[in-house]
Short mmCIF file of C-alpha atoms and ligand atoms in Angstrom, two decimals:
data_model
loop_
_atom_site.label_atom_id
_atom_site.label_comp_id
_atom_site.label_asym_id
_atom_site.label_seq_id
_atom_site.Cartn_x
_atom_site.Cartn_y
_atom_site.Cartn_z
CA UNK A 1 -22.52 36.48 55.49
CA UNK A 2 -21.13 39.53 56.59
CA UNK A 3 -18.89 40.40 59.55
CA UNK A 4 -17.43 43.96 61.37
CA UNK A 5 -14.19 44.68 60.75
CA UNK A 6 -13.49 43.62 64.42
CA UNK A 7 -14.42 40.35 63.82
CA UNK A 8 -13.02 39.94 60.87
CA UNK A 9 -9.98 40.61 62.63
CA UNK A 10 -10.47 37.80 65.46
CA UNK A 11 -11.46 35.80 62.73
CA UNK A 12 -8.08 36.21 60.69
CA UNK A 13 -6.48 35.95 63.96
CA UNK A 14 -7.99 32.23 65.00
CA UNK A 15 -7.60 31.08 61.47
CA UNK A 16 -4.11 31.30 60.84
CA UNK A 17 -3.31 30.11 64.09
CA UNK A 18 -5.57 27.26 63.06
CA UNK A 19 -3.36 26.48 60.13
CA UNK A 20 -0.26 27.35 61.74
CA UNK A 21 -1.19 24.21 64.34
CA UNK A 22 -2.09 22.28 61.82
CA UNK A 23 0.16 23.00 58.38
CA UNK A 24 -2.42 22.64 56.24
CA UNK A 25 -0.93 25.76 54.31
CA UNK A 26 2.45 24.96 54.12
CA UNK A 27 2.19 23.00 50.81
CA UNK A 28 0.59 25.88 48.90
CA UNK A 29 4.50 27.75 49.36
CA UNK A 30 6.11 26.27 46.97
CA UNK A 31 6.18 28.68 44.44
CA UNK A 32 8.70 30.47 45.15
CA UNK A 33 11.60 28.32 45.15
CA UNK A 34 13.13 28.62 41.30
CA UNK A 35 16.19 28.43 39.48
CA UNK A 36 18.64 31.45 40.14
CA UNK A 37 17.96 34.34 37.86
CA UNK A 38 20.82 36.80 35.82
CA UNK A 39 19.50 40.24 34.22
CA UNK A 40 22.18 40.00 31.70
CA UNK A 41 19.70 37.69 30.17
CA UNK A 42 17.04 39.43 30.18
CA UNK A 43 14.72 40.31 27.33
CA UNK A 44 14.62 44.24 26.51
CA UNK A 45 12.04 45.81 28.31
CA UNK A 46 11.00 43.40 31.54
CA UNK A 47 8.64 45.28 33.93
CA UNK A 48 7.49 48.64 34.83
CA UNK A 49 5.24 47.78 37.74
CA UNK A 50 2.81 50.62 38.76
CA UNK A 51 2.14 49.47 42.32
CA UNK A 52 4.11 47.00 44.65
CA UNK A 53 3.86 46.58 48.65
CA UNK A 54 7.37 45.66 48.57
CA UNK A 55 7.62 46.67 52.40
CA UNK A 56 3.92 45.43 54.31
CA UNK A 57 5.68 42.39 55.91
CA UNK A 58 8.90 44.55 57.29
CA UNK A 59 6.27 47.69 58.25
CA UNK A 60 4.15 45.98 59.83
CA UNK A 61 6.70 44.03 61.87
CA UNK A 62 7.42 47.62 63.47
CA UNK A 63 3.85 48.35 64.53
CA UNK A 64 2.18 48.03 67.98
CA UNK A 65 0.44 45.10 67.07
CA UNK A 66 3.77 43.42 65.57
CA UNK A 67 5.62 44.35 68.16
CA UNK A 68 2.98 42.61 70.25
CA UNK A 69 2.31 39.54 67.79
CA UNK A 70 5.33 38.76 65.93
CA UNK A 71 4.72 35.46 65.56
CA UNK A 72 1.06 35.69 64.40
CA UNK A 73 2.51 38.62 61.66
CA UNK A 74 5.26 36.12 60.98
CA UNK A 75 1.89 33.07 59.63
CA UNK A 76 0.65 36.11 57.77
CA UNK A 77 3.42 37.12 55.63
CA UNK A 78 3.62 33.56 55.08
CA UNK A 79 0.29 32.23 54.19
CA UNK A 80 -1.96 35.43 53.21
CA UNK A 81 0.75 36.77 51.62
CA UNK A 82 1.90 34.70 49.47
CA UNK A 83 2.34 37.00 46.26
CA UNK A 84 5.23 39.18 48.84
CA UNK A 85 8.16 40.21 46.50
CA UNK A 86 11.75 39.46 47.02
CA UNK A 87 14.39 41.70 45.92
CA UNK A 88 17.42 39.50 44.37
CA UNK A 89 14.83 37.92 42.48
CA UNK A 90 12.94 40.61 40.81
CA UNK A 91 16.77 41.83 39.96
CA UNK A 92 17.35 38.53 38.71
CA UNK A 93 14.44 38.83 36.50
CA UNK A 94 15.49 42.15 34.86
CA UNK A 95 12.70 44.13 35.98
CA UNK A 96 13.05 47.45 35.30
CA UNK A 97 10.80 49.51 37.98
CA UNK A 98 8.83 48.54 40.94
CA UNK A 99 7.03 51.62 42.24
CA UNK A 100 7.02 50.99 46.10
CA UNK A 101 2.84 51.59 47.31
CA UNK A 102 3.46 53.41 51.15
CA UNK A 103 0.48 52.26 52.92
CA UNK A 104 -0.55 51.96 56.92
CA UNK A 105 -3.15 49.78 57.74
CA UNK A 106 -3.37 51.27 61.29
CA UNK A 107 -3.51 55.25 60.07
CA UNK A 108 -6.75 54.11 57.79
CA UNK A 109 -8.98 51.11 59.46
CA UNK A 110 -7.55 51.77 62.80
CA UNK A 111 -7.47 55.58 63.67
CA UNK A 112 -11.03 56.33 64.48
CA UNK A 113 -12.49 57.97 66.18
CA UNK A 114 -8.87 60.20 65.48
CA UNK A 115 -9.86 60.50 62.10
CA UNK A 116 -7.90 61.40 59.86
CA UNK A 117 -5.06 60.72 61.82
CA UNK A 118 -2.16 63.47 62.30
CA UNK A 119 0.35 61.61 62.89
CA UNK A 120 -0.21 59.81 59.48
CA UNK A 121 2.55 62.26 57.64
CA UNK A 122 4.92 61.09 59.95
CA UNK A 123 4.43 56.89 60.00
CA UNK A 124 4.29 57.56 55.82
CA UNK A 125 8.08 59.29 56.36
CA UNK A 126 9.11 56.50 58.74
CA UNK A 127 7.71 54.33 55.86
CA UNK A 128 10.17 55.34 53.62
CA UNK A 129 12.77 55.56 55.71
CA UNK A 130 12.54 52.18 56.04
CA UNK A 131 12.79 51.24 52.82
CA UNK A 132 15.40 53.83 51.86
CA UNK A 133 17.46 51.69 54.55
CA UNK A 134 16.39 48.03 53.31
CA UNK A 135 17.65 49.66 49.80
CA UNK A 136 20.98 50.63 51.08
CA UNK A 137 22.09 47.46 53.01
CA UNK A 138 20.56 44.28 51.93
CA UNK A 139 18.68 45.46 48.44
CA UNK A 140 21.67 47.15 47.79
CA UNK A 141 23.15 44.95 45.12
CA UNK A 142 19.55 44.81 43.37
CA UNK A 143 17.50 47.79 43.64
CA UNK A 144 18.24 51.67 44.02
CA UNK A 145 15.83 54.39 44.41
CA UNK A 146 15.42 56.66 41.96
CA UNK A 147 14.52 60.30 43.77
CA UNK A 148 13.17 62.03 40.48
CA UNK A 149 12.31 61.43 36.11
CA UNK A 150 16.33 62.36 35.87
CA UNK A 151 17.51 60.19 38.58
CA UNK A 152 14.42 57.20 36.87
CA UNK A 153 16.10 58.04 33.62
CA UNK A 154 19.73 57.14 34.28
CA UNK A 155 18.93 54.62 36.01
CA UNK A 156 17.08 52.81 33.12
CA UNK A 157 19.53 53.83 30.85
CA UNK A 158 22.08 51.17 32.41
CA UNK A 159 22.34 48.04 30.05
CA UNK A 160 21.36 44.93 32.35
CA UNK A 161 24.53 42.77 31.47
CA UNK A 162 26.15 45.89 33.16
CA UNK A 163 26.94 45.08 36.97
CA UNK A 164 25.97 48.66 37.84
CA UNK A 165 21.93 47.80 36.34
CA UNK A 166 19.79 48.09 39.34
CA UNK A 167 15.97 47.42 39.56
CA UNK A 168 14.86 51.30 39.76
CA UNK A 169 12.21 52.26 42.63
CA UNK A 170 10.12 54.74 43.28
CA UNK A 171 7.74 55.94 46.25
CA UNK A 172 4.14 56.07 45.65
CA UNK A 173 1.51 56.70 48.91
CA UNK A 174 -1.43 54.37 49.26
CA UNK A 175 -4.47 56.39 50.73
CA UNK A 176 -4.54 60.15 50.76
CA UNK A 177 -5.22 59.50 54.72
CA UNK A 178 -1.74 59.76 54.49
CA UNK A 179 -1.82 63.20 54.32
CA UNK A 180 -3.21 63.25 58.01
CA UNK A 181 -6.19 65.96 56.90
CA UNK A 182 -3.64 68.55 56.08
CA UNK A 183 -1.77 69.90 52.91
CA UNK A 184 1.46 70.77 54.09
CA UNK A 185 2.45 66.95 53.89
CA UNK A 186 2.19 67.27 49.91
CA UNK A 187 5.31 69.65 49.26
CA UNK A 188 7.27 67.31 51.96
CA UNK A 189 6.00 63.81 50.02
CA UNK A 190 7.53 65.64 46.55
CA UNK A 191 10.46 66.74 47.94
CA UNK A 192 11.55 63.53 49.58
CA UNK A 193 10.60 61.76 45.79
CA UNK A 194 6.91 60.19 46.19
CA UNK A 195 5.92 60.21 42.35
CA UNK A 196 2.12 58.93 43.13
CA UNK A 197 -0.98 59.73 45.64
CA UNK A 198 -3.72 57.46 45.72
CA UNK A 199 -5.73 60.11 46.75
CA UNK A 200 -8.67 57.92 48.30
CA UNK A 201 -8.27 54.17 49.46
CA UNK A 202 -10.92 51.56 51.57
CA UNK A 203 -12.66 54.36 53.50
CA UNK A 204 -13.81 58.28 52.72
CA UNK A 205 -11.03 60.01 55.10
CA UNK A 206 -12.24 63.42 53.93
CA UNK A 207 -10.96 63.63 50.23
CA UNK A 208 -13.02 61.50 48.06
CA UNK A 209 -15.65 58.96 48.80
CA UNK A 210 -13.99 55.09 48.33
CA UNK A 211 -15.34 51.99 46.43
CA UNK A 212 -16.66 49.28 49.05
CA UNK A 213 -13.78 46.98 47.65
CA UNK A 214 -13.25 44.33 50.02
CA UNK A 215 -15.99 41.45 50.47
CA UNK A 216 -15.84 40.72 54.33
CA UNK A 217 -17.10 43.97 55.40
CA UNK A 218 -20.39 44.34 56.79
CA UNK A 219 -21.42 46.85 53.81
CA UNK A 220 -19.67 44.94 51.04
CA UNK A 221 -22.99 44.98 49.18
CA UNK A 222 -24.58 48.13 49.90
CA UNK A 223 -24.31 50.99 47.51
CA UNK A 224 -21.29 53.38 48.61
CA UNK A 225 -22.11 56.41 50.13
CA UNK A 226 -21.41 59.03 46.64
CA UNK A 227 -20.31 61.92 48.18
CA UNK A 228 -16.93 62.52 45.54
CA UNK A 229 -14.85 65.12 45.90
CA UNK A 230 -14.68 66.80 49.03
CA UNK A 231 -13.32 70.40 48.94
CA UNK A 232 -10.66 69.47 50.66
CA UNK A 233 -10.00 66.74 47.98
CA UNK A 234 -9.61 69.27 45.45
CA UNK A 235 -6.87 71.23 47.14
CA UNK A 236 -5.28 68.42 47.32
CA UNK A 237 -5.35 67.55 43.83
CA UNK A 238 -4.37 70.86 43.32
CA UNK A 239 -1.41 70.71 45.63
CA UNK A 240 -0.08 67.63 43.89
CA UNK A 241 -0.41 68.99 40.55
CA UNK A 242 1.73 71.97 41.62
CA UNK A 243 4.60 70.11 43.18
CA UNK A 244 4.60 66.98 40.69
CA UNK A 245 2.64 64.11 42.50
CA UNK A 246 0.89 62.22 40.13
CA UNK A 247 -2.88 61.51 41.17
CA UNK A 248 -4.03 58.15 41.16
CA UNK A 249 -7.92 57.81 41.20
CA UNK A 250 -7.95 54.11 41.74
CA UNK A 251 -10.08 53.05 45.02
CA UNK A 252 -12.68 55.94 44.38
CA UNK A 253 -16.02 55.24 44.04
CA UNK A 254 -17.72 56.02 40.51
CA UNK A 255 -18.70 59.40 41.44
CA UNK A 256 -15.62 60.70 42.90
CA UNK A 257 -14.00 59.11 39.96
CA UNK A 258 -15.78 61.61 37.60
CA UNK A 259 -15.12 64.70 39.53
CA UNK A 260 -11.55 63.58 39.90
CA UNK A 261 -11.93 63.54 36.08
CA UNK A 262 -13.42 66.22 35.40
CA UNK A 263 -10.93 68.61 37.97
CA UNK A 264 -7.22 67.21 37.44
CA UNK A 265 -5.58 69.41 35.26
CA UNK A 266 -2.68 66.79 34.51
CA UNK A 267 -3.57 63.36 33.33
CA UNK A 268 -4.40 60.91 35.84
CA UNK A 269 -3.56 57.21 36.74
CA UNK A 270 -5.15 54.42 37.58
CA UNK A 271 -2.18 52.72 39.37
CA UNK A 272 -3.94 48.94 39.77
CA UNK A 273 -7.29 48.76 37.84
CA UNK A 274 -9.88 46.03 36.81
CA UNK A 275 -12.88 46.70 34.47
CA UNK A 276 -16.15 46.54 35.49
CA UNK A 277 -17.20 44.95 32.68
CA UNK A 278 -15.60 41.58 32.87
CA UNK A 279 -15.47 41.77 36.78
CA UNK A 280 -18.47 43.67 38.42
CA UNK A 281 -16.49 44.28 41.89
CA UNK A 282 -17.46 48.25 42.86
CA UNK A 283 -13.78 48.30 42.80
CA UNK A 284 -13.52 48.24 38.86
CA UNK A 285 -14.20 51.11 36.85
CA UNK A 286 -16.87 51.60 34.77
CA UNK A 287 -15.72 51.63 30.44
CA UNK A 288 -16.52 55.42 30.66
CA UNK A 289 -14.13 56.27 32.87
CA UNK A 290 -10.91 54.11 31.11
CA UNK A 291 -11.63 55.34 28.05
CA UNK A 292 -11.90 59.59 29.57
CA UNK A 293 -8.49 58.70 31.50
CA UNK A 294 -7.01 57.51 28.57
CA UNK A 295 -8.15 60.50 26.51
CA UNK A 296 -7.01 62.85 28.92
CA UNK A 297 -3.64 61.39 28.57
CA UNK A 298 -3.52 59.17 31.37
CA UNK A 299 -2.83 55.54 32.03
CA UNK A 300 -4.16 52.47 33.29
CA UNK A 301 -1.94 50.19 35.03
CA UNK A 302 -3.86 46.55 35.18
CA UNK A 303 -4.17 44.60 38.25
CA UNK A 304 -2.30 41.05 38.69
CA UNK A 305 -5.53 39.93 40.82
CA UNK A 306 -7.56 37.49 38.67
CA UNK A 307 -10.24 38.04 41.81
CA UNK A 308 -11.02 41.40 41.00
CA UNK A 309 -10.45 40.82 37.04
CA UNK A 310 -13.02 38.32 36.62
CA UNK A 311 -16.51 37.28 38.11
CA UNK A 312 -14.82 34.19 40.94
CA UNK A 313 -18.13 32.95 43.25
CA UNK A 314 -15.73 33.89 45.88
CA UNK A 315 -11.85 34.45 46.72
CA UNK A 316 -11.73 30.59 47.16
CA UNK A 317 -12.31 29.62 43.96
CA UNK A 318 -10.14 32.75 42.60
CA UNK A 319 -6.88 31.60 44.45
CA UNK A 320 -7.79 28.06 43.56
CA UNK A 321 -8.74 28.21 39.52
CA UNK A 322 -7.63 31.42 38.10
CA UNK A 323 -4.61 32.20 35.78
CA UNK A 324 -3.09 34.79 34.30
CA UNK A 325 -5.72 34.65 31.00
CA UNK A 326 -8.25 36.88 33.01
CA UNK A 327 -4.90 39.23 32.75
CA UNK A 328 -4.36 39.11 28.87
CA UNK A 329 -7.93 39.08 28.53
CA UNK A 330 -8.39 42.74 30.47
CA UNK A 331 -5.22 43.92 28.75
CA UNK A 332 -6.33 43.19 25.69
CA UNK A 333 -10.23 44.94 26.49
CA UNK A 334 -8.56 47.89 27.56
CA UNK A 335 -6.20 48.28 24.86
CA UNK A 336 -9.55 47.92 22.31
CA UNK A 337 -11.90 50.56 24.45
CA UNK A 338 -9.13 52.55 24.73
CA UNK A 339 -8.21 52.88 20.92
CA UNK A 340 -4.68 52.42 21.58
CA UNK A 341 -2.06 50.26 24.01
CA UNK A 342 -0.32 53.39 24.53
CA UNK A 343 -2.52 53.79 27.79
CA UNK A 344 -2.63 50.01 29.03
CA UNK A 345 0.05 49.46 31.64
CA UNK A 346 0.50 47.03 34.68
CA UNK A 347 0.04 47.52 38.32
CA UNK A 348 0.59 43.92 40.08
CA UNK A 349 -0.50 45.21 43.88
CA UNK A 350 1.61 42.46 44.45
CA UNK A 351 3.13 41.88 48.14
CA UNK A 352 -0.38 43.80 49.16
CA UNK A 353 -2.12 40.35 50.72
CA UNK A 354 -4.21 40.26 46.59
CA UNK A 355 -4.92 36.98 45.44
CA UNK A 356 -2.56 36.33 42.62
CA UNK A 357 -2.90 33.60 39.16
CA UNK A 358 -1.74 30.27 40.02
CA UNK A 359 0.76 31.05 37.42
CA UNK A 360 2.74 33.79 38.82
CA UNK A 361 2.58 34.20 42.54
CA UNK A 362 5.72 35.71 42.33
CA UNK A 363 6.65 38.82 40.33
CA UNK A 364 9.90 37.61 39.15
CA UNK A 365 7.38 35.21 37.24
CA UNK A 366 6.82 38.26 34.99
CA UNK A 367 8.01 36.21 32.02
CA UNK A 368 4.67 33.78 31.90
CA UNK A 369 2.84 36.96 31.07
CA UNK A 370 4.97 38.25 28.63
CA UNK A 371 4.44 35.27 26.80
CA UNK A 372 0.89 35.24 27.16
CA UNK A 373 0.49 38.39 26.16
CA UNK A 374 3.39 38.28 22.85
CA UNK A 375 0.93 34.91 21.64
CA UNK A 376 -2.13 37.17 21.87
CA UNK A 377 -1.23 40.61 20.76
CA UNK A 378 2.23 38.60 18.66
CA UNK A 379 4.02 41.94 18.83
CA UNK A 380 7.52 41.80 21.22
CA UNK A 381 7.27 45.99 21.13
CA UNK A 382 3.75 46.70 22.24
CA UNK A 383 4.19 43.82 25.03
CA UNK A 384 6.91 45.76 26.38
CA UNK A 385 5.07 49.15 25.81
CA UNK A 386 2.52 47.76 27.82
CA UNK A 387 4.96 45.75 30.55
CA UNK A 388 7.31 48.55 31.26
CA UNK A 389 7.24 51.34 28.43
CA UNK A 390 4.30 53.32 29.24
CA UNK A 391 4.38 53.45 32.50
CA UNK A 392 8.21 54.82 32.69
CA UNK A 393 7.41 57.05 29.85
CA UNK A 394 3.93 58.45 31.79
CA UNK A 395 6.16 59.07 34.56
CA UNK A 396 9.19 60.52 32.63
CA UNK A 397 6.21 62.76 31.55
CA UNK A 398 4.14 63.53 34.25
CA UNK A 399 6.69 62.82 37.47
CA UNK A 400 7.84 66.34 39.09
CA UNK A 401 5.59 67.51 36.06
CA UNK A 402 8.39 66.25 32.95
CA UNK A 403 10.78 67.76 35.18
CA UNK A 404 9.90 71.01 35.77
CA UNK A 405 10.87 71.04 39.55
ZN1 ZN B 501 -4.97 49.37 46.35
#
């Protein structure tokens, strides 16, 4: 069954007010009540996580149609979202870095026929803005941004019994939409910190042609439309490489994925991957294509979305059965086609409405994995190369290009 993306909307729309008449949801919440949390005990390395929506629920509070609906945004931050982050806790958890994914909803699905949109640069500053504020008043005591690899570096050089350790962030841009169809955006994104550019996202907005990721559109099932790289695309890429952004290939189709491959001159991420192998979503990259990013130098950060990891009959049965084994089970692929962990990281996508394991909805959970993955690999250093290690290293590396700027 397939459905427009208008009706998927009035569908959303009657079904959560549905459950908010009802309740039915309201037992599924309990996760994320827990005992209170203190870095100082944390274990070494905690987290490096490639790609959070730390801010969907407070953005989209602030756009027409929250302004509008608060109270129907309110039941979906509460029951669609229920893998939405929390700061004190991730603090509490000793996570190291949560790189904060910039995305608007209305700039990409919404804009047509004003496509791409060119006010886009401007909502993506507001964007930040926002968080920048949320990180100096209530986040303040648990999370600090970190503008550039030096400012990153300090930071993560502060012990976490210290009272000054603070979870480091970092802005990344989800959907080179973004960029509103222009590249002056690019130099203004570097300067104000943004370390990452998911260059293409759900839809083909000019720079590279997108993987049909998402089930309840109408052409979930047809083949994408493989047009790659656009010309455009590659000035963008080439923008980026000259002021520092990191290019993040996820989202693009299998095509565009190649030519992204095969023009970067820096090594490329894949911020919040599956493989295709063990999950055949058009989402998930093909073996070919991990193994040439990790030979280029690049990393793969893996997705906390057992959904997309895995082969589910549906999201139902995804949010219902799976755990974080489909998790360890692509880590530990990876890290074999790969030839080395060195390239495996983690990018949860958590807080970005992703079905998460039953067994950590939340990311100050982080420590189930960790144990998962120290039984299965039973080495404490490689689990934390591959939790937090590679990723701040790749961007130590690669950020403001190793610092360059
Ligand atoms: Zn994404």
């Amino acid at each position: 069954m397939s459905c427009t993306r208008r009706d998927f909307n009035r569908k959303m729309i009657g079904l959560l007010a549905g459950c908010a008449a009802s309740g039915s949801l309201v037992s599924t919440l309990g996760c994320a009540a827990g005992k209170k949390l203190s870095p100082a005990s944390a274990p070494g390395r905690v987290l490096a996580d490639l790609h959070v929506h730390s801010l969907i629920n407070e953005w989209n509070r602030t756009t027409p149609m929250g302004v509008r609906y608060p109270g129907l945004l309110k039941l979906v931050e509460k029951f669609a979202n229920k893998t939405g982050m929390n700061w004190e806790n991730c603090h509490g958890a000793g996570v190291d870095l949560i790189c904060v994914a910039h995305f608007n909803v209305f700039d990409e699905w919404l804009s047509m026929p004003t496509d791409p949109n060119p006010e886009a640069p401007a909502h993506t500053l507001q964007m930040m803005n926002q968080l920048e504020e949320i990180l100096n008043d209530e986040a303040e005591p648990y999370a600090r941004l970190a503008r550039n690899s030096f400012e990153l570096d300090d930071m993560l050089n502060i012990p976490k019994a210290d009272p000054r350790f603070r979870t480091a962030v970092v802005h990344t841009v989800e959907g080179g939409h973004a960029l509103g169809g222009s590249l002056e955006p690019v130099a203004i994104l570097a300067e104000r910190g943004v370390a990452i550019i998911t260059v293409t996202h759900f839809f083909n907005k000019g720079i590279a042609s997108a993987a049909n990721a998402f089930p309840f559109f109408p052409d979930a099932g047809a083949r994408p439309a493989n047009q790659g790289l656009s010309e455009f695309g590659r000035k963008v890429i080439r923008e980026m490489e000259k002021h520092g952004i990191i290019v993040d290939l996820i989202h693009a189709e299998p095509t565009a994925v190649g030519e992204i491959l095969a023009y970067a001159k820096e090594p490329v991420i894949a911020t919040h991957s599956s493989a295709r192998t063990l999950g055949d979503h058009p989402y998930s990259l093909y073996d070919e294509h991990i193994k040439q990013i990790s030979n280029d130098g690049g990393i793969i950060g893996v997705i906390i979305d057992p959904y997309l990891l895995s082969n589910y009959a549906d999201l139902h049965q995804a949010e219902k059965e799976a755990t974080l084994a489909d998790v360890v089970r692509t880590v530990r692929y990876m890290v074999k086609l790969c030839g080395t962990h060195k390239s495996i990281a983690i990018g949860s996508d958590f807080g970005g409405f992703i079905t998460g394991p039953t067994d950590m909805l939340r990311l100050e959970q982080v420590s189930h994995l960790r144990k998962l993955l120290i039984r299965e690999f039973g080495s404490v250093e490689l689990v934390e190369d591959i939790l937090a290690n590679n990723a701040i290293n790749f961007l130590k590396d690669h950020w403001g290009r190793g610092g360059e700027r």
